XYZ file of C-alpha atoms in Angstrom:
584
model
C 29.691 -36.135 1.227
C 32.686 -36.840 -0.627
C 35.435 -33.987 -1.435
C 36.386 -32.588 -4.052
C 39.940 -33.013 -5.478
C 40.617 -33.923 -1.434
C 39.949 -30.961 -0.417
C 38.668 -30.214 3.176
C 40.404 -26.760 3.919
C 40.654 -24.610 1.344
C 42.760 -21.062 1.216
C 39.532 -19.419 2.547
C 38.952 -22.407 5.044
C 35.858 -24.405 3.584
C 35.899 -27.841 2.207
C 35.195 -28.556 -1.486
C 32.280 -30.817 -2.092
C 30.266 -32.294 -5.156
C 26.877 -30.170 -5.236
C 25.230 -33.353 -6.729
C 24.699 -36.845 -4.461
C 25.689 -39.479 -6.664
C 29.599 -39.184 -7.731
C 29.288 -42.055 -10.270
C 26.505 -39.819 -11.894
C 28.815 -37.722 -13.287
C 31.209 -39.951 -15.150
C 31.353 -39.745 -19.191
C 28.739 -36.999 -19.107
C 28.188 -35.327 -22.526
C 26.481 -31.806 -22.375
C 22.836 -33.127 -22.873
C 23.882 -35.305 -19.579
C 25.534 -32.380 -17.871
C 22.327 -30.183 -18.196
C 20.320 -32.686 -16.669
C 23.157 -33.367 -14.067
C 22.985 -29.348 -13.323
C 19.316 -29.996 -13.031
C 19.039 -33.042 -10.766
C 22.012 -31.522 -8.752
C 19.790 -28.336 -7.900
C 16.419 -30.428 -6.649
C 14.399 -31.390 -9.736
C 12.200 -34.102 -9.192
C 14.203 -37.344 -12.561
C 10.734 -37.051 -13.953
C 10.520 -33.692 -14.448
C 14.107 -32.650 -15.747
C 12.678 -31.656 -19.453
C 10.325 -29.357 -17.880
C 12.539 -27.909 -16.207
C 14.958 -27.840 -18.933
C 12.706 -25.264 -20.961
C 10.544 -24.204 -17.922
C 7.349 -22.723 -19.807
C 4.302 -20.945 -18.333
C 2.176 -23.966 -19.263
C 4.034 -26.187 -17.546
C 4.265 -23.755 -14.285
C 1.436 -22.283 -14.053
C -1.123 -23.092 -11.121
C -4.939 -21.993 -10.999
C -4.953 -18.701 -9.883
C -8.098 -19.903 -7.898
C -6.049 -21.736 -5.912
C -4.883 -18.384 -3.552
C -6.983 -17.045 -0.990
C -8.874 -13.830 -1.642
C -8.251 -14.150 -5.598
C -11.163 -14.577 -7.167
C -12.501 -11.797 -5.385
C -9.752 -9.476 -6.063
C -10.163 -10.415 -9.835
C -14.189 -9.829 -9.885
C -13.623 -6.322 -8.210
C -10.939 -5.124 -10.210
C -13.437 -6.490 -13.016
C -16.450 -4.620 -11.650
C -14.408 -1.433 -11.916
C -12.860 -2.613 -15.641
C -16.896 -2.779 -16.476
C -17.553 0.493 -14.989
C -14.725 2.081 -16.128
C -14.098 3.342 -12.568
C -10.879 5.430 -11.226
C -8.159 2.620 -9.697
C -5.072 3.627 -7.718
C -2.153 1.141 -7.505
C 0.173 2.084 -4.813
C 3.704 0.241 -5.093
C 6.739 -0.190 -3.250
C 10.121 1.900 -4.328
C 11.989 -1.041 -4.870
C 11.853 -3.199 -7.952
C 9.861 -5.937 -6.990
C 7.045 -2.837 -6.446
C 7.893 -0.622 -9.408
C 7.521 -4.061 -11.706
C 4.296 -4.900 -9.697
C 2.679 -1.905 -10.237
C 3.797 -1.355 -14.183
C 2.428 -4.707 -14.528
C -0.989 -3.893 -13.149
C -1.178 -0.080 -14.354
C 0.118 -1.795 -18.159
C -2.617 -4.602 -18.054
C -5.475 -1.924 -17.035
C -4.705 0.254 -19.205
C -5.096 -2.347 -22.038
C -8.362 -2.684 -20.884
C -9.719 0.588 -21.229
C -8.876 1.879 -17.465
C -6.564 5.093 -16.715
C -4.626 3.995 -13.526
C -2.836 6.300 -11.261
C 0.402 4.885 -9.878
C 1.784 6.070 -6.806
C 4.975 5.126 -5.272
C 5.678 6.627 -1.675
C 9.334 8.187 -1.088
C 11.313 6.593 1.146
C 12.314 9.570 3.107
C 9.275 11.499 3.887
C 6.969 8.661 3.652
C 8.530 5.161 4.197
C 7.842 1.864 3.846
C 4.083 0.498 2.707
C 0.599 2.787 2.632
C -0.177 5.491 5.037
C -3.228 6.801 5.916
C -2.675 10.562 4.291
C -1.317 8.620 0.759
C -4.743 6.687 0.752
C -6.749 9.810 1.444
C -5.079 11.793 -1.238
C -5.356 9.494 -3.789
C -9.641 8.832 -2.791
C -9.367 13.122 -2.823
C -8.184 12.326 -6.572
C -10.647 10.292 -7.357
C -9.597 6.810 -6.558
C -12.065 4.687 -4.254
C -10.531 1.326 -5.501
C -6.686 1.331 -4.619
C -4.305 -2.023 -5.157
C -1.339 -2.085 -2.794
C 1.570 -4.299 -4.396
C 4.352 -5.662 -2.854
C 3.229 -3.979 0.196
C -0.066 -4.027 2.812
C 0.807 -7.367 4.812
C 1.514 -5.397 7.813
C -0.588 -2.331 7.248
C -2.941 -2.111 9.802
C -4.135 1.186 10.792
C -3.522 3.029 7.449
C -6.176 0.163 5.968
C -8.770 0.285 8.751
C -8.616 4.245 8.428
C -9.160 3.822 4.328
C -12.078 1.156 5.234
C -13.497 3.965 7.559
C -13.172 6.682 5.029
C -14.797 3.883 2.013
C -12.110 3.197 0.332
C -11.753 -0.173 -0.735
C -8.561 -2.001 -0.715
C -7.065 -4.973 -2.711
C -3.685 -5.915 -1.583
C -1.404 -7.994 -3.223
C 1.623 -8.985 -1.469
C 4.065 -11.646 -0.669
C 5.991 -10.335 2.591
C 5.192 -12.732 5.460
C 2.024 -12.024 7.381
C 0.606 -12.409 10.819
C -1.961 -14.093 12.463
C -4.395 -11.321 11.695
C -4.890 -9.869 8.540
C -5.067 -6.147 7.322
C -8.843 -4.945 6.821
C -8.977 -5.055 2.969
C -11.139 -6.500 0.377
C -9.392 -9.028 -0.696
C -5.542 -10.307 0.712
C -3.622 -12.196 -2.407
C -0.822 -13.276 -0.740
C 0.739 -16.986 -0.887
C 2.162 -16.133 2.475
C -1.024 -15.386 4.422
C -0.865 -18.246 7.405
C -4.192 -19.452 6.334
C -2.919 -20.598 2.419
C -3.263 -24.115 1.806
C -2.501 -25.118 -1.967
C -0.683 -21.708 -2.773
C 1.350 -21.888 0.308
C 3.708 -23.634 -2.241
C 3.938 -20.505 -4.161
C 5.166 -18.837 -1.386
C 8.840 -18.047 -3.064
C 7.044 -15.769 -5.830
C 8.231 -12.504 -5.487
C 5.312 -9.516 -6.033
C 5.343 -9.127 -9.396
C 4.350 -12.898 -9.785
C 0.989 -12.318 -7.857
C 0.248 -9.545 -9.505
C 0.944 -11.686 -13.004
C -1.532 -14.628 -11.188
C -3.889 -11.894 -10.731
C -3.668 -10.656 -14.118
C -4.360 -14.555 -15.395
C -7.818 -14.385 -12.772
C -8.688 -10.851 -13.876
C -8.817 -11.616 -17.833
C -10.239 -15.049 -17.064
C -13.171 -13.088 -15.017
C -13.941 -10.346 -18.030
C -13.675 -13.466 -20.631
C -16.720 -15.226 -18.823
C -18.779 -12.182 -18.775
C -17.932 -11.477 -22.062
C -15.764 -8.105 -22.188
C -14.295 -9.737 -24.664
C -17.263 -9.958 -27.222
C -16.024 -6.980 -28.945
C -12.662 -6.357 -27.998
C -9.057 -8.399 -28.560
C -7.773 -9.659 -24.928
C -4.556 -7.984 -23.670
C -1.723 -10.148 -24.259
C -0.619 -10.879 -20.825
C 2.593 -12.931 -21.864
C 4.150 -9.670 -23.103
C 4.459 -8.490 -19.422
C 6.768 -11.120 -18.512
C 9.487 -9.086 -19.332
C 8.801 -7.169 -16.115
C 7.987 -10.662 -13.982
C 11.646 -11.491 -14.929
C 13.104 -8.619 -13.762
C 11.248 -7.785 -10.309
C 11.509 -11.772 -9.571
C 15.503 -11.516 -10.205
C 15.903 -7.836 -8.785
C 14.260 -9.229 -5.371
C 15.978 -12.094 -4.789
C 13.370 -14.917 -5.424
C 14.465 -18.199 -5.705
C 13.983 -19.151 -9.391
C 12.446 -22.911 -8.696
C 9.474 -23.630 -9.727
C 7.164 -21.037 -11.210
C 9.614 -18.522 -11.058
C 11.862 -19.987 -13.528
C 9.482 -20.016 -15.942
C 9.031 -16.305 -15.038
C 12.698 -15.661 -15.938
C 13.195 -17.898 -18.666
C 10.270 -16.578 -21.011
C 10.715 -13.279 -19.641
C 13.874 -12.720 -20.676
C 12.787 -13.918 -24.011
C 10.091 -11.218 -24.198
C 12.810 -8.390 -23.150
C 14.769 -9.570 -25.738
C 12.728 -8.104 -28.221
C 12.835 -4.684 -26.729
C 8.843 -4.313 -26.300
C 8.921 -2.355 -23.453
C 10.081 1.163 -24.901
C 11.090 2.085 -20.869
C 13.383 -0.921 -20.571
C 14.701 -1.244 -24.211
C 15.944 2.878 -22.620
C 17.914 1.585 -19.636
C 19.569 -1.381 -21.646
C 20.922 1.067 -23.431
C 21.948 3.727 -20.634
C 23.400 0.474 -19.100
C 25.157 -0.194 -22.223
C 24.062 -3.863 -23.172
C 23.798 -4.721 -26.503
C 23.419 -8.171 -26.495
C 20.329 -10.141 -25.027
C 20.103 -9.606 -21.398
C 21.030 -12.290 -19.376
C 19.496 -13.514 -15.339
C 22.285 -11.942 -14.369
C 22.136 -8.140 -16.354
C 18.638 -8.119 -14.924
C 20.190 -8.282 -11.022
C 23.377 -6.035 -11.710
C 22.652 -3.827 -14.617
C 19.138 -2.810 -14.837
C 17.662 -3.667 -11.173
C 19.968 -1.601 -9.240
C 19.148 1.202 -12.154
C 15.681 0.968 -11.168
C 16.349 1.061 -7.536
C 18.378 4.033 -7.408
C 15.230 6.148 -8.166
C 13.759 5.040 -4.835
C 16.944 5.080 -3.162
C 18.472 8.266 -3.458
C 16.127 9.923 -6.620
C 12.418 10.051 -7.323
C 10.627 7.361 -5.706
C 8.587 7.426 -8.802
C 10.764 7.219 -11.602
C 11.296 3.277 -11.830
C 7.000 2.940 -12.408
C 7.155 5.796 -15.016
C 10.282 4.611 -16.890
C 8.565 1.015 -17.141
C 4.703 2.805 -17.945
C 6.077 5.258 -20.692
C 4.982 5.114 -24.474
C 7.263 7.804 -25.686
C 10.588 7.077 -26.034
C 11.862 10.612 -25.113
C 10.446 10.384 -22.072
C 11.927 7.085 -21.348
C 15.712 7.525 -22.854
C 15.448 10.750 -20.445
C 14.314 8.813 -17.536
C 17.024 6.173 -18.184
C 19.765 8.458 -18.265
C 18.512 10.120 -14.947
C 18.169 6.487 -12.844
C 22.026 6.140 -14.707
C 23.145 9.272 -12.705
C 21.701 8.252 -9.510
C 22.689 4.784 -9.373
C 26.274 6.514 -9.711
C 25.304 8.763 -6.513
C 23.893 5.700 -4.802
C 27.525 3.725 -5.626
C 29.303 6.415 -3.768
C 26.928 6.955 -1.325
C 26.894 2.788 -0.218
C 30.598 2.804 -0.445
C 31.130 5.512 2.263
C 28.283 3.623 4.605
C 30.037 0.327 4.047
C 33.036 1.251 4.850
C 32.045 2.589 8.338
C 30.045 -0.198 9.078
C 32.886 -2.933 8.703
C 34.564 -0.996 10.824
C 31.838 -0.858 14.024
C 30.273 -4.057 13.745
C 30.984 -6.769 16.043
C 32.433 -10.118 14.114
C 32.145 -12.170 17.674
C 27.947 -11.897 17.310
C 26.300 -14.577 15.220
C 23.691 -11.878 13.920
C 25.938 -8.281 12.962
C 23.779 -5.594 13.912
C 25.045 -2.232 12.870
C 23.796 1.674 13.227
C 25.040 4.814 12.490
C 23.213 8.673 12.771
C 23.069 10.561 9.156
C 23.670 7.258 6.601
C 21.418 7.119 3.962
C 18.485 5.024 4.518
C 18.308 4.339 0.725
C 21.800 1.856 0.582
C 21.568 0.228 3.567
C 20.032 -2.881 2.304
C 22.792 -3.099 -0.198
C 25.477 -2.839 2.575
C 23.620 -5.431 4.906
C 23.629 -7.947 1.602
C 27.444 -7.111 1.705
C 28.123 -7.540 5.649
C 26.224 -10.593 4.958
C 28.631 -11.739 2.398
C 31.608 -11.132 4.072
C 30.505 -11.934 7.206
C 28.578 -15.203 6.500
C 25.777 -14.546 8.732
C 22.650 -12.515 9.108
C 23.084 -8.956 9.198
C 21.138 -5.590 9.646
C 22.145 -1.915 8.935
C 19.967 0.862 10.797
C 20.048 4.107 9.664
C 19.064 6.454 12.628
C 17.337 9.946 11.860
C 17.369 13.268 13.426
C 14.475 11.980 15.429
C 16.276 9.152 17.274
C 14.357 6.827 14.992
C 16.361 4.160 12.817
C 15.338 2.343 9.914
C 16.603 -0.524 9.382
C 17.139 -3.183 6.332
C 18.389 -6.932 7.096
C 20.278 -9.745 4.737
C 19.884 -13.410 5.885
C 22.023 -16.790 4.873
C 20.329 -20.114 3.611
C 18.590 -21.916 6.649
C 17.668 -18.694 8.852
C 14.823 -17.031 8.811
C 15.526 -13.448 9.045
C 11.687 -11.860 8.284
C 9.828 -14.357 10.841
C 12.387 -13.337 13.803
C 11.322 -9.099 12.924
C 7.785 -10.123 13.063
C 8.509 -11.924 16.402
C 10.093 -8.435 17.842
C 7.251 -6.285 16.801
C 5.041 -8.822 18.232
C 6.997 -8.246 21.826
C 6.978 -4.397 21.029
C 10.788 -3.785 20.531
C 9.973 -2.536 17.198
C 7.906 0.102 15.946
C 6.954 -1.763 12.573
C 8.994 -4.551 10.362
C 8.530 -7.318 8.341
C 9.751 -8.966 5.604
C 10.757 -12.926 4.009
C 13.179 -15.610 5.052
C 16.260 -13.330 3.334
C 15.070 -9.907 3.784
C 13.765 -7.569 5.706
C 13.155 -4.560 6.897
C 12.121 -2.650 10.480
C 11.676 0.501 11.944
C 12.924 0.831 15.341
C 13.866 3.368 18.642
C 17.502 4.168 18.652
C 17.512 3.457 22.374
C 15.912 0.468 21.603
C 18.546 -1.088 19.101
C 20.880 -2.640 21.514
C 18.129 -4.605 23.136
C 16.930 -5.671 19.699
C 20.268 -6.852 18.670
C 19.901 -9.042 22.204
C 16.466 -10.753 20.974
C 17.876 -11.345 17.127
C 21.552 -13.063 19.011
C 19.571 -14.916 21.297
C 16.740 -16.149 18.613
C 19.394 -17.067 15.515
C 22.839 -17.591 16.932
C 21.774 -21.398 17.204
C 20.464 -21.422 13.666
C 23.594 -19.499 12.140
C 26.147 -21.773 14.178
C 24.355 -24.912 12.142
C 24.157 -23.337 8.885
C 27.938 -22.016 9.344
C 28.828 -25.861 10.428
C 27.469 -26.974 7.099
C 29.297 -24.493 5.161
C 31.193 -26.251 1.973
C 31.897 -24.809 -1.689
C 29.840 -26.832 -3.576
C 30.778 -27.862 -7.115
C 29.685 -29.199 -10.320
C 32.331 -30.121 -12.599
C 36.206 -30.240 -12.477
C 38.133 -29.246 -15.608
C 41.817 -29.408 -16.957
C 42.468 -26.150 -18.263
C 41.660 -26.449 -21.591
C 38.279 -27.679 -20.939
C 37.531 -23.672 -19.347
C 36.186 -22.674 -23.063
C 33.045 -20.860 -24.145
C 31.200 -24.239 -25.179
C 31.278 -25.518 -22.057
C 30.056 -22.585 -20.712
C 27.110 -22.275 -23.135
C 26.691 -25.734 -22.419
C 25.837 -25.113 -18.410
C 23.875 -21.960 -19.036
C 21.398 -24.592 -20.744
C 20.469 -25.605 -17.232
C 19.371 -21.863 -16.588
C 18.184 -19.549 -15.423
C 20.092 -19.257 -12.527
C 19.672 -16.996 -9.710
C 18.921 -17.338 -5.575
C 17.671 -21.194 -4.948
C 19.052 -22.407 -8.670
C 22.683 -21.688 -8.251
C 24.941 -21.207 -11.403
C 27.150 -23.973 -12.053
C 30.757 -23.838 -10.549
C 33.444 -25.654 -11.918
C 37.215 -26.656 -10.187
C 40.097 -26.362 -12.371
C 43.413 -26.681 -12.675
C 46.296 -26.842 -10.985
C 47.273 -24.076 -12.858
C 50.187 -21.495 -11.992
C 49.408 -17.169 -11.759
C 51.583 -15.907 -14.579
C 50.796 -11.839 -13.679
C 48.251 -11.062 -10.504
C 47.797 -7.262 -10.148
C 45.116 -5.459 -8.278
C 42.186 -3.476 -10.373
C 39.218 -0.952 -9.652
C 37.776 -1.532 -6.083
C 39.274 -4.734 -4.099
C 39.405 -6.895 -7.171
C 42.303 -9.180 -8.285
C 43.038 -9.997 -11.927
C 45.395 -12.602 -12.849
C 45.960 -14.381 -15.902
C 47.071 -18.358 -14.825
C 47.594 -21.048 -16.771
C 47.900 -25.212 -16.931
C 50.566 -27.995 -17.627
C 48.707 -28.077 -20.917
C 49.914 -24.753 -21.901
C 46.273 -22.702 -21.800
C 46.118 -19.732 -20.330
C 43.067 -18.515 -18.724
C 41.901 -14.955 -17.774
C 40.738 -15.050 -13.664
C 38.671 -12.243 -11.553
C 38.564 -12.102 -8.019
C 36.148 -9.694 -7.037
C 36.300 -7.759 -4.088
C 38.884 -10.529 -2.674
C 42.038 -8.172 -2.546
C 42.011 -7.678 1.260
C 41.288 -11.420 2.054
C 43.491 -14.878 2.149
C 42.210 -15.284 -1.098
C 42.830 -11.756 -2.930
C 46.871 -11.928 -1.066
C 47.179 -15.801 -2.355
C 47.158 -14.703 -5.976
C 48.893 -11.730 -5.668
C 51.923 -13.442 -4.036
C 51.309 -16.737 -5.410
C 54.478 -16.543 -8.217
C 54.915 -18.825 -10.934
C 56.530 -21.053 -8.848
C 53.574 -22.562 -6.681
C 50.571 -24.309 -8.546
C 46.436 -23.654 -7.308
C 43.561 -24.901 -7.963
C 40.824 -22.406 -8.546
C 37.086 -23.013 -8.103
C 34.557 -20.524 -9.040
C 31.513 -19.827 -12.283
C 32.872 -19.804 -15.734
C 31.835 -16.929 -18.367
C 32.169 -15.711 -21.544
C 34.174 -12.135 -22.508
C 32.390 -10.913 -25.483
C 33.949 -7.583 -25.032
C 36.482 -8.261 -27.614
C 34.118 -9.362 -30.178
C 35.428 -12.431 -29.941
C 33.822 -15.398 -26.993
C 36.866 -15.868 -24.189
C 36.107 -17.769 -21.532
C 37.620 -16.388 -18.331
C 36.980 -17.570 -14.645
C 35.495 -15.284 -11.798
C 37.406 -17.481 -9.059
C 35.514 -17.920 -5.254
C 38.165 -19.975 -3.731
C 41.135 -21.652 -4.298
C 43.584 -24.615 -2.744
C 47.116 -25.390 -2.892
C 48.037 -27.920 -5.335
C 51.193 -28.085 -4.081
């Protein structure tokens, strides 16, 4: 693959390549071209690149039929719309389960139902449906209970609810085993029987629960519920698709970038009274973007489960009274503060204990908070550029544990492969996360299995390892049109990359250091423009000292995603750099 700008090391030791195949595509484009450039660049099929250049529902959606288990789910869920019976959705504390479950409490509430949520706390509780949850919630009433974005893996808590007559729909997409959970019905594009909706298999929870949704209003239409009644308007929930699909990671291809795209439309108009409350505590006043929904409001909602109420994300995104929902918002504000300096103290231990010769970094420590440790694995995992797992290990010798993976290993199908040889007391999880429960004496020999299962699959994907860009630029041509231009080809998120752009040479003018590890430099070109640059978290590496001691002597290229500073009230473009090369 041919490099960029003749670069094959770069100051942080990676080769600059063109993301798209065909370098001759790329001459004379105009910004209609470049869009469908971006488009072609990141996998879509030359026949389908105005589809995917306004991705719609229409367009994306499948037959809900198509999944295993879904028509049945729908006609019980409809039986108990009919007979106005007492439902129980039980959700995950994360995101991708507080969106689930506000999207099936919202929907059944439109249609006449009064749906208890319940979200278990991480602590006490832990990961998924126990058997004492289940049995309180059929003491309250509830003999029809949905688990979202959990129940894969939930054996014995499901047989024991089967036992006791509770019935069971779960709706999931964590990876599953051979055998399946004793439930009702299993929606779940992941189950190793799917045929057709194995290719849904990147949806995150919240987009199963949507399918189901489609199959449940489908199945009260043809026994006419809706004779006397207006149909809930299911497209107004896609505000919460968009953010539980960004918030967990899914790659937005496909169906899920229809998700995001009329999602964020939807939250644009401030419908939901709970999110239109945390905008605000997160201070956006302009549209949200793909990206406010994974760094503003996301980790908001996951610092309830983290280090708050389990149950505040569900409630905040269920409320209809905006006092109850500005007060809610504020709250997740001040945890997500407690979480930050909670993760930062964990974090910074854990860089300094973990062992940079493995291929797979597997980390523990006794009293961290179990609540941040998937945030500092996804950070080891940056830094590091391979897999990497943070345990937190309790009074009781027992560690939980949550993992990060890189492109090309799978990081949830090696966990289910130690439970299945009984170094694990549960896990599970998808290719890029995952999450396990596990002996403290046992850790050692489970960082053994992971080294000796991945290290040859992380040596490849490391060997492959390039910067991969889209465009190169003079100077000048860093300017908020060309940025609105690429964001045409968006959303962008995890399998749909932003664009980034090389550009340059230009020269650092003033580099000084700001907030936590970042580097701020204003540079500029032969042509005279200056240009604002960030370098986040980059302060302690080749890349952070390059800038800072760079002069105005020496001339760089810098590669990285261009963006627009509204802050002002004026649109600056300014450059969040990733790497950089010597021009000279």
């Amino acid at each position: 693959m041919t490099e960029v700008l003749g670069i094959g090391q770069s100051i942080l030791g990676q080769p600059w390549r063109w993301r798209a195949l065909a370098a001759d595509a790329r001459d004379g484009l105009g910004h209609d071209d470049l869009v469908a450039q971006l488009l072609l660049a990141r996998g879509c099929p030359p026949d389908a690149v105005e589809e995917h250049r306004t991705p719609s529902i229409r367009g994306f959606m499948p037959d809900p039929s198509i999944f295993r288990d879904m028509d049945r789910a729908a006609a019980r869920l409809a039986d108990a719309v009919m007979a106005r019976e007492a439902v129980a959705i039980f959700g995950d504390y994360d995101v991708d389960g507080a969106t689930s479950a506000a999207v099936m409490v919202r929907l059944l509430r439109d249609l006449g139902l009064a749906p208890r949520a319940y979200i278990p706390d991480r602590l006490s509780e832990g990961y998924g449906p126990t058997e004492a949850a289940l049995l309180r919630l059929q003491a309250e009433g509830a003999n029809l209970i949905v688990t979202v974005d959990c129940g894969a893996q939930a054996f014995e808590p499901l047989a024991a609810a089967q036992a006791a007559g509770i019935e069971i729909l779960v709706v999931d997409h964590h990876k599953c085993a051979t055998e399946l959970p004793r439930a009702h019905a299993v929606v779940n594009p992941n189950r190793l029987d799917e045929t057709e909706g194995a290719a849904h298999g990147h949806l995150a929870a919240v987009g199963v629960c949507f399918l189901l949704g489609a199959a449940l209003i489908r199945t009260l239409r043809t026994r006419g519920f809706f004779a006397d009644r207006a149909e809930p308007r299911l497209l107004d929930l896609l505000d919460l698709v968009a953010l539980g699909t960004v918030a967990d990671v899914a790659p937005l291809r496909g169906l899920n970038r229809a998700f995001v795209a009329q999602g964020l439309k939807v939250m644009a108009q401030r419908r939901n009274i709970g999110l239109a409350a945390l905008t605000e505590a997160a201070r956006l006043t302009r549209a949200p973007t793909c990206s406010d929904l994974g760094f503003a409001l996301g980790p908001r909602i996951n610092a309830g489960g983290r280090v708050g109420r389990a149950d505040l994300g569900v409630r905040l995104l269920t409320t209809e009274d905006p006092a109850e929902a500005r007060a809610i918002a504020e709250e997740l504000n001040h945890f997500n503060d407690e979480r930050r300096a909670i993760e930062a103290g964990v974090q910074a231990t854990a860089e300094t204990i973990v062992d940079r010769a493995r291929q797979v970094a597997v980390v523990s420590g006794a009293g961290w908070h179990p609540g941040v440790i998937g945030i500092v694995a996804g950070r080891l995992k940056e830094k590091l550029d391979r897999p990497a797992i943070v345990i937190a290990i309790d009074e009781h010798g027992i560690g939980k544990g949550s993992g990060r993976s890189i492109a090309g290993v799978d990081l949830g199908a090696a966990i289910l492969s130690a439970r299945e040889q009984g170094l694990l007391i549960a896990g599970g999880g998808h290719a890029t996360a995952a999450g396990l429960t596990v002996e403290a004496d046992r850790i050692t020999e489970f960082a053994e299995f992971l080294e000796e299962r991945l290290a040859e699959a992380v040596v490849r994907a490391s060997a492959g390892r390039a910067l991969l860009v889209d465009a190169v630029l003079a100077p000048g041509g860093v300017n908020p049109a060309l940025v609105g231009a690429m964001e045409a080809g968006g959303p962008y998120g995890m399998g749909w990359p932003a664009p980034r752009i090389a550009a340059g040479p230009f020269r650092v003018i003033r580099a000084d250091l700001v907030g936590t590890n970042h580097v701020r430099a204003i540079v500029a070109g032969a042509d005279g423009r200056s240009l604002k640059a960030m370098a986040f978290r980059q302060a302690d590496t080749a890349l952070g000292q390059a800038l800072l001691g760079a002069g105005s002597t020496r001339r760089l290229w810098l590669a990285g995603r261009a963006k627009v500073d509204d802050w002002s009230g004026r649109d600056v473009a300014e450059l969040h750099i990733e790497d950089a090369a010597w021009a000279d």
